[in-house]
Short mmCIF file of C-alpha atoms in Angstrom, two decimals:
data_model
loop_
_atom_site.label_atom_id
_atom_site.label_comp_id
_atom_site.label_asym_id
_atom_site.label_seq_id
_atom_site.Cartn_x
_atom_site.Cartn_y
_atom_site.Cartn_z
CA UNK A 868 146.35 143.94 123.75
CA UNK A 869 147.93 145.39 120.58
CA UNK A 870 147.38 148.98 121.78
CA UNK A 871 149.09 148.20 125.09
CA UNK A 872 152.20 146.85 123.37
CA UNK A 873 152.47 149.82 121.00
CA UNK A 874 152.30 152.30 123.87
CA UNK A 875 154.86 150.31 125.82
CA UNK A 876 157.34 150.25 122.93
CA UNK A 877 156.89 153.96 122.27
CA UNK A 878 157.69 154.81 125.87
CA UNK A 879 161.02 152.98 125.73
CA UNK A 880 162.57 155.49 123.33
CA UNK A 881 163.99 155.31 119.84
CA UNK A 882 166.97 153.15 120.73
CA UNK A 883 164.80 150.35 122.07
CA UNK A 884 162.29 150.71 119.24
CA UNK A 885 165.05 150.34 116.68
CA UNK A 886 166.05 147.09 118.32
CA UNK A 887 162.54 145.73 117.99
CA UNK A 888 162.07 146.54 114.30
CA UNK A 889 163.24 143.09 113.28
CA UNK A 890 160.67 141.47 115.54
CA UNK A 891 157.89 143.53 113.97
CA UNK A 892 158.68 142.32 110.45
CA UNK A 893 156.82 139.42 108.85
CA UNK A 894 159.23 136.44 108.95
CA UNK A 895 160.96 135.02 105.88
CA UNK A 896 160.53 131.44 104.76
CA UNK A 897 163.16 129.26 106.45
CA UNK A 898 163.21 126.57 103.73
CA UNK A 899 161.67 123.80 105.83
CA UNK A 900 158.89 121.78 104.12
CA UNK A 901 155.74 121.77 106.25
CA UNK A 902 153.00 121.51 103.61
CA UNK A 903 151.78 117.95 103.02
CA UNK A 904 151.07 116.34 99.66
CA UNK A 905 147.60 114.99 100.49
CA UNK A 906 146.62 111.63 98.99
CA UNK A 907 144.44 108.61 99.72
CA UNK A 908 147.00 107.18 102.14
CA UNK A 909 147.39 110.17 104.44
CA UNK A 910 144.29 112.39 104.24
CA UNK A 911 142.41 110.64 107.09
CA UNK A 912 145.46 110.85 109.35
CA UNK A 913 145.87 114.55 108.58
CA UNK A 914 142.22 115.27 109.39
CA UNK A 915 142.54 113.52 112.76
CA UNK A 916 145.92 115.02 113.65
CA UNK A 917 145.04 118.71 113.42
CA UNK A 918 142.29 120.86 114.90
CA UNK A 919 142.15 122.60 111.53
CA UNK A 920 143.43 121.43 108.15
CA UNK A 921 144.04 123.98 105.39
CA UNK A 922 144.08 122.48 101.87
CA UNK A 923 144.93 124.11 98.55
CA UNK A 924 143.08 122.37 95.68
CA UNK A 925 144.88 122.92 92.39
CA UNK A 926 144.88 121.81 88.77
CA UNK A 927 147.65 119.48 87.54
CA UNK A 928 151.04 121.24 87.30
CA UNK A 929 151.06 123.26 84.06
CA UNK A 930 153.70 123.01 81.36
CA UNK A 931 154.01 126.77 80.84
CA UNK A 932 156.83 128.24 82.94
CA UNK A 933 154.82 131.31 83.92
CA UNK A 934 151.98 129.17 85.30
CA UNK A 935 154.47 126.88 87.04
CA UNK A 936 155.93 129.91 88.80
CA UNK A 937 152.45 131.01 89.89
CA UNK A 938 151.80 127.58 91.44
CA UNK A 939 155.17 127.70 93.20
CA UNK A 940 154.35 131.13 94.63
CA UNK A 941 151.06 129.79 95.99
CA UNK A 942 152.87 126.87 97.62
CA UNK A 943 155.32 129.36 99.12
CA UNK A 944 152.40 131.28 100.65
CA UNK A 945 151.21 128.06 102.28
CA UNK A 946 154.70 127.21 103.52
CA UNK A 947 155.13 130.64 105.09
CA UNK A 948 151.69 130.48 106.74
CA UNK A 949 152.51 127.00 108.05
CA UNK A 950 155.80 128.30 109.45
CA UNK A 951 154.15 131.22 111.26
CA UNK A 952 151.42 128.99 112.71
CA UNK A 953 153.71 126.07 113.52
CA UNK A 954 152.90 126.27 117.24
CA UNK A 955 149.18 126.20 116.49
CA UNK A 956 147.36 122.95 115.78
CA UNK A 957 146.86 123.77 112.08
CA UNK A 958 147.93 121.51 109.22
CA UNK A 959 148.55 122.53 105.61
CA UNK A 960 148.34 120.45 102.45
CA UNK A 961 147.87 120.50 98.69
CA UNK A 962 145.53 118.32 96.62
CA UNK A 963 146.04 117.68 92.90
CA UNK A 964 142.66 117.66 91.12
CA UNK A 965 143.82 114.97 88.68
CA UNK A 966 146.24 112.80 90.65
CA UNK A 967 144.16 112.93 93.85
CA UNK A 968 140.69 113.08 92.27
CA UNK A 969 139.26 110.40 94.60
CA UNK A 970 140.42 112.25 97.69
CA UNK A 971 139.04 115.52 96.34
CA UNK A 972 135.65 113.92 95.78
CA UNK A 973 135.58 112.44 99.29
CA UNK A 974 136.51 115.78 100.83
CA UNK A 975 134.06 117.76 98.70
CA UNK A 976 136.70 119.86 96.92
CA UNK A 977 135.34 121.14 93.63
CA UNK A 978 136.83 124.52 92.66
CA UNK A 979 140.43 124.45 91.45
CA UNK A 980 142.58 127.24 92.83
CA UNK A 981 140.61 127.43 96.08
CA UNK A 982 141.69 126.96 99.69
CA UNK A 983 139.44 124.90 101.95
CA UNK A 984 139.71 124.80 105.75
CA UNK A 985 138.42 121.76 107.63
CA UNK A 986 137.38 122.48 111.21
CA UNK A 987 135.46 119.81 113.13
CA UNK A 988 132.48 118.98 110.90
CA UNK A 989 132.64 122.20 108.86
CA UNK A 990 134.35 123.08 105.59
CA UNK A 991 135.09 126.79 105.14
CA UNK A 992 136.27 128.18 101.82
CA UNK A 993 138.85 130.95 102.03
CA UNK A 994 137.92 133.67 99.54
CA UNK A 995 140.38 136.39 100.50
CA UNK A 996 143.59 137.61 98.90
CA UNK A 997 146.02 134.71 98.54
CA UNK A 998 148.78 136.21 100.67
CA UNK A 999 150.45 134.75 103.76
CA UNK A 1000 149.38 137.55 106.13
CA UNK A 1001 145.76 137.46 104.94
CA UNK A 1002 145.58 133.67 105.23
CA UNK A 1003 147.17 133.68 108.69
CA UNK A 1004 144.70 136.31 109.92
CA UNK A 1005 141.80 134.29 108.51
CA UNK A 1006 142.95 131.09 110.24
CA UNK A 1007 143.56 132.84 113.57
CA UNK A 1008 140.03 134.28 113.41
CA UNK A 1009 138.71 130.77 112.84
CA UNK A 1010 140.48 129.57 115.98
CA UNK A 1011 138.58 132.07 118.12
CA UNK A 1012 135.25 131.30 119.75
CA UNK A 1013 132.45 131.96 117.24
CA UNK A 1014 130.69 134.26 119.75
CA UNK A 1015 132.50 137.01 121.65
CA UNK A 1016 131.03 137.81 125.06
CA UNK A 1017 130.58 141.43 126.16
CA UNK A 1018 130.62 141.80 129.95
CA UNK A 1019 131.24 145.48 130.68
CA UNK A 1020 131.15 149.06 129.42
CA UNK A 1021 134.72 149.00 128.09
CA UNK A 1022 134.02 145.98 125.88
CA UNK A 1023 130.78 147.61 124.78
CA UNK A 1024 132.70 150.71 123.61
CA UNK A 1025 135.00 148.46 121.58
CA UNK A 1026 131.90 146.84 120.06
CA UNK A 1027 130.52 150.27 119.10
CA UNK A 1028 133.79 151.18 117.35
CA UNK A 1029 133.49 148.21 114.97
CA UNK A 1030 131.64 150.21 112.34
CA UNK A 1031 132.93 148.54 109.18
CA UNK A 1032 131.78 144.99 109.99
CA UNK A 1033 128.50 143.14 109.80
CA UNK A 1034 127.75 142.09 113.36
CA UNK A 1035 125.01 140.58 115.49
CA UNK A 1036 124.51 140.80 119.23
CA UNK A 1037 122.03 138.99 121.46
CA UNK A 1038 121.02 139.12 125.11
CA UNK A 1039 120.63 135.74 126.81
CA UNK A 1040 120.13 134.37 130.30
CA UNK A 1041 123.28 132.23 130.41
CA UNK A 1042 125.70 130.14 128.35
CA UNK A 1043 123.46 127.14 129.00
CA UNK A 1044 120.37 128.83 127.55
CA UNK A 1045 118.94 126.93 124.59
CA UNK A 1046 118.50 130.26 122.79
CA UNK A 1047 122.17 131.15 123.27
CA UNK A 1048 123.21 127.69 122.05
CA UNK A 1049 121.13 128.20 118.88
CA UNK A 1050 122.79 131.61 118.44
CA UNK A 1051 126.22 129.99 118.87
CA UNK A 1052 125.48 127.30 116.28
CA UNK A 1053 124.39 129.95 113.78
CA UNK A 1054 127.61 131.87 114.49
CA UNK A 1055 129.70 128.81 113.61
CA UNK A 1056 128.19 128.77 110.12
CA UNK A 1057 129.33 132.34 109.37
CA UNK A 1058 132.64 132.45 111.24
CA UNK A 1059 134.87 134.36 110.56
CA UNK A 1060 133.00 136.40 107.94
CA UNK A 1061 130.34 137.83 110.27
CA UNK A 1062 130.96 138.84 113.89
CA UNK A 1063 128.65 137.47 116.58
CA UNK A 1064 128.47 138.95 120.07
CA UNK A 1065 126.42 138.12 123.14
CA UNK A 1066 125.90 139.48 126.62
CA UNK A 1067 124.46 138.01 129.79
CA UNK A 1068 124.64 141.32 131.68
CA UNK A 1069 121.47 143.36 132.18
CA UNK A 1070 123.44 146.63 132.31
CA UNK A 1071 124.97 145.97 128.87
CA UNK A 1072 121.61 144.87 127.45
CA UNK A 1073 120.01 148.05 128.78
CA UNK A 1074 122.57 150.22 126.94
CA UNK A 1075 121.77 148.31 123.75
CA UNK A 1076 117.99 148.35 124.46
CA UNK A 1077 117.97 144.57 124.10
CA UNK A 1078 115.30 142.42 125.68
CA UNK A 1079 115.88 138.86 126.82
CA UNK A 1080 116.56 136.47 123.88
CA UNK A 1081 116.45 139.38 121.43
CA UNK A 1082 119.02 139.71 118.62
CA UNK A 1083 120.09 142.90 116.82
CA UNK A 1084 121.68 142.93 113.35
CA UNK A 1085 124.12 145.75 112.49
CA UNK A 1086 125.09 146.60 108.93
CA UNK A 1087 128.38 148.40 108.22
CA UNK A 1088 128.36 152.10 109.18
CA UNK A 1089 124.69 151.95 110.22
CA UNK A 1090 124.12 153.43 113.68
CA UNK A 1091 120.72 151.87 114.28
CA UNK A 1092 120.45 148.07 114.14
CA UNK A 1093 117.65 145.93 112.77
CA UNK A 1094 116.01 143.86 115.48
CA UNK A 1095 115.27 140.36 114.25
CA UNK A 1096 111.59 140.07 115.08
CA UNK A 1097 109.77 137.40 117.01
CA UNK A 1098 112.28 136.24 119.59
CA UNK A 1099 113.44 133.67 120.55
CA UNK A 1100 115.14 132.38 117.42
CA UNK A 1101 116.17 128.96 116.21
CA UNK A 1102 119.48 128.39 114.45
CA UNK A 1103 117.65 127.97 111.12
CA UNK A 1104 115.80 131.29 111.50
CA UNK A 1105 119.00 133.19 112.29
CA UNK A 1106 120.89 131.62 109.40
CA UNK A 1107 118.07 132.32 106.94
CA UNK A 1108 117.79 135.95 108.09
CA UNK A 1109 121.53 136.59 107.71
CA UNK A 1110 121.62 134.99 104.25
CA UNK A 1111 118.75 137.20 103.09
CA UNK A 1112 120.36 140.31 104.57
CA UNK A 1113 123.61 139.62 102.72
CA UNK A 1114 121.79 139.11 99.43
CA UNK A 1115 119.63 142.18 100.04
CA UNK A 1116 122.74 144.29 100.69
CA UNK A 1117 124.28 143.13 97.41
CA UNK A 1118 121.07 144.03 95.55
CA UNK A 1119 120.40 147.41 97.18
CA UNK A 1120 120.47 149.24 93.84
CA UNK A 1121 118.57 146.63 91.83
CA UNK A 1122 115.25 148.27 90.82
CA UNK A 1123 113.75 144.94 89.75
CA UNK A 1124 114.08 143.22 93.11
CA UNK A 1125 112.77 143.84 96.62
CA UNK A 1126 113.70 141.37 99.35
CA UNK A 1127 111.24 140.91 102.21
CA UNK A 1128 111.49 138.83 105.40
CA UNK A 1129 108.09 137.47 106.50
CA UNK A 1130 107.35 135.46 109.61
CA UNK A 1131 104.06 133.60 108.92
CA UNK A 1132 103.37 133.38 112.66
CA UNK A 1133 102.60 137.10 112.55
CA UNK A 1134 99.81 136.46 110.03
CA UNK A 1135 98.05 133.28 111.21
CA UNK A 1136 94.89 134.01 109.23
CA UNK A 1137 96.85 134.25 105.99
CA UNK A 1138 98.82 131.01 106.35
CA UNK A 1139 96.17 128.78 104.65
CA UNK A 1140 95.77 131.31 101.82
CA UNK A 1141 99.53 131.62 101.24
CA UNK A 1142 100.02 127.86 101.31
CA UNK A 1143 97.21 127.37 98.78
CA UNK A 1144 98.27 130.25 96.52
CA UNK A 1145 102.01 129.54 96.48
CA UNK A 1146 101.78 125.77 97.07
CA UNK A 1147 104.40 125.77 99.85
CA UNK A 1148 104.63 124.38 103.37
CA UNK A 1149 105.07 127.39 105.65
CA UNK A 1150 106.08 125.21 108.58
CA UNK A 1151 109.46 124.80 106.82
CA UNK A 1152 111.91 127.50 105.66
CA UNK A 1153 110.89 128.81 102.24
CA UNK A 1154 112.64 131.19 99.83
CA UNK A 1155 110.79 132.33 96.72
CA UNK A 1156 110.46 135.03 94.09
CA UNK A 1157 106.99 136.47 93.42
CA UNK A 1158 106.06 138.42 90.30
CA UNK A 1159 104.12 141.38 91.72
CA UNK A 1160 102.28 141.88 88.41
CA UNK A 1161 100.39 138.58 88.31
CA UNK A 1162 101.41 136.89 91.61
CA UNK A 1163 103.18 134.06 89.75
CA UNK A 1164 105.93 132.62 91.91
CA UNK A 1165 108.81 130.18 91.91
CA UNK A 1166 110.35 128.69 95.05
CA UNK A 1167 113.86 127.48 95.69
CA UNK A 1168 114.10 123.76 96.37
CA UNK A 1169 115.48 123.22 99.89
CA UNK A 1170 115.77 119.46 100.38
CA UNK A 1171 117.03 119.72 103.97
CA UNK A 1172 116.16 122.36 106.58
CA UNK A 1173 119.71 122.09 107.95
CA UNK A 1174 121.29 122.80 104.54
CA UNK A 1175 120.09 126.27 103.59
CA UNK A 1176 121.76 127.82 100.53
CA UNK A 1177 124.78 130.06 100.94
CA UNK A 1178 124.41 133.75 100.01
CA UNK A 1179 126.28 133.04 96.76
CA UNK A 1180 124.00 130.12 95.84
CA UNK A 1181 120.89 132.15 96.63
CA UNK A 1182 122.14 135.13 94.63
CA UNK A 1183 122.91 132.91 91.62
CA UNK A 1184 119.40 131.43 91.79
CA UNK A 1185 117.82 134.89 92.01
CA UNK A 1186 119.86 136.00 88.98
CA UNK A 1187 118.57 132.96 87.08
CA UNK A 1188 114.99 133.93 87.95
CA UNK A 1189 115.44 137.57 86.96
CA UNK A 1190 117.17 136.61 83.70
CA UNK A 1191 114.40 134.16 82.78
CA UNK A 1192 116.46 130.97 83.10
CA UNK A 1193 114.08 130.01 85.89
CA UNK A 1194 110.57 131.11 84.94
CA UNK A 1195 107.90 132.01 87.48
CA UNK A 1196 105.28 130.73 85.01
CA UNK A 1197 106.77 127.26 84.57
CA UNK A 1198 104.13 125.80 86.84
CA UNK A 1199 101.19 127.55 85.14
CA UNK A 1200 100.52 124.58 82.82
CA UNK A 1201 100.16 122.35 85.84
CA UNK A 1202 97.78 124.87 87.38
CA UNK A 1203 95.72 124.96 84.16
CA UNK A 1204 95.50 121.18 84.11
CA UNK A 1205 94.36 121.24 87.72
CA UNK A 1206 91.74 123.87 86.83
CA UNK A 1207 90.54 121.74 83.89
CA UNK A 1208 90.24 118.76 86.19
CA UNK A 1209 88.24 120.87 88.61
CA UNK A 1210 85.95 122.00 85.76
CA UNK A 1211 85.41 118.39 84.68
CA UNK A 1212 84.56 117.47 88.24
CA UNK A 1213 82.09 120.35 88.39
CA UNK A 1214 80.44 119.20 85.12
CA UNK A 1215 80.13 115.67 86.46
CA UNK A 1216 78.57 117.01 89.63
CA UNK A 1217 76.06 119.05 87.59
CA UNK A 1218 75.11 115.98 85.54
CA UNK A 1219 74.59 113.99 88.72
CA UNK A 1220 72.42 116.77 90.12
CA UNK A 1221 70.30 116.80 86.93
CA UNK A 1222 69.82 113.04 87.14
CA UNK A 1223 68.77 113.35 90.76
CA UNK A 1224 66.27 116.08 89.84
CA UNK A 1225 64.81 113.89 87.08
CA UNK A 1226 64.49 111.00 89.50
CA UNK A 1227 62.75 113.25 92.00
CA UNK A 1228 60.31 114.50 89.34
CA UNK A 1229 59.45 110.99 88.23
CA UNK A 1230 59.04 109.89 91.78
CA UNK A 1231 56.71 112.81 92.46
CA UNK A 1232 54.49 111.97 89.44
CA UNK A 1233 54.12 108.40 90.58
CA UNK A 1234 52.99 109.56 93.99
CA UNK A 1235 50.40 111.88 92.43
CA UNK A 1236 49.05 109.06 90.27
CA UNK A 1237 48.70 106.86 93.33
CA UNK A 1238 46.79 109.61 95.11
CA UNK A 1239 44.43 109.98 92.12
CA UNK A 1240 43.79 106.27 92.08
CA UNK A 1241 42.94 106.37 95.77
CA UNK A 1242 40.48 109.20 95.17
CA UNK A 1243 38.80 107.27 92.34
CA UNK A 1244 38.35 104.34 94.58
#
C-alpha cells in the first residue's frame, strides 16, 4: 500500500507533491491532554474501555530541573502518540511508582521508566527507543493479527524480501486446525517482536518445501531456514524453541556454551537413563545446563508449563550458571548422601544374607544328625 501511494504522488508532478509535503510530516502536539493519570479509582475502567492500554511507569517526580524536564519530554511523547492514534482504540496513562504503588503491584509493573502495553490478557513491555514514531509503530504492529497469511506468489515474494527479521512460517490445513491454533497462540506471545506467517495453499507450501503442519524458522539474512523437527507442534514446544533460538543467537560467539534442542521422543530408549541421571521429568518442558567434563547438571525451575521464562530471564540464569552463582555441583552432596544410604542398604542386605546362610548351615547339620541317628537304629 505504501509503494502504491508513493508512485501515485510522484506521477502527479512537483507542484502536487509540494502541496502534500505538509501531510507527510509527523504532526505537532496540539496541546490537548489525552494521557490519563492512572490511580486506584480509574485503572479498572481504563482497562475495560480500551482494546489496548499503554502505561508509562515512572519514579516520583524528581526535584532536579534537568530530570523534571526529562520526565516532561517523556509525557510529551505519550501525548503525541495518543494524538496520532486518537481514532484507534488505544488508551495512554502514567503510573507513579510511589503515589500509585498499589495499582502498580496489581498491574504487575515493576521497572521504573518502562512502558507496558495491556492487550487482552497479555502484558507487553516496550523496549524500543522512547520516541513518538517508534512507539506508534510498535502499537500499530500490536494491533495487527499475530499471524500473517500468505495466499499467493506475490505475497510469498514479499515474505522472501524480509531478510532482516526473525520469522516463522507454517503450513496448515485450515484456520480451524488445532495445529494452526497452537501456532497462533505461540505467535501472540512474541508479537510484535517476531513475525509469524502461515499458509493454507499447497502451491505456496511447495515453493517453501513445507509439509503439512511443518514449521520453518528463519534467522536474519539466512537463506536456508531451520525446520522445527517432529511436527505437529504444541504452543509450549514452539515457544520453548523460539526462546532457545534467541538465546543461542545472543551467545553465538561464547566458547563456553553450546545450546542444543533435544526432543526426547526421538530417543525413547534413553528417556529412563536421562531421567535417572539428570533427575528430571522429560514429559514436561525442561531447560538445563550440563557440564560436559563430569556430566554435572543444574536445571531451571519451571513451576508452570504455561509460564516459560522469557529470553532475558533465561539468559540471566545461564549467566549465573556460567559465572558460578548457580553451581552445577550444588546437588552433589544430596547425591552422595543417597549413595551412602544405598551402601548402608547393601550392607544390611549382606548381613541378612549371612544370617540366612548360617541358618541354612545349622539346619543342614541337624538333618545330618537325624539321618545318623536313624542309621544307628
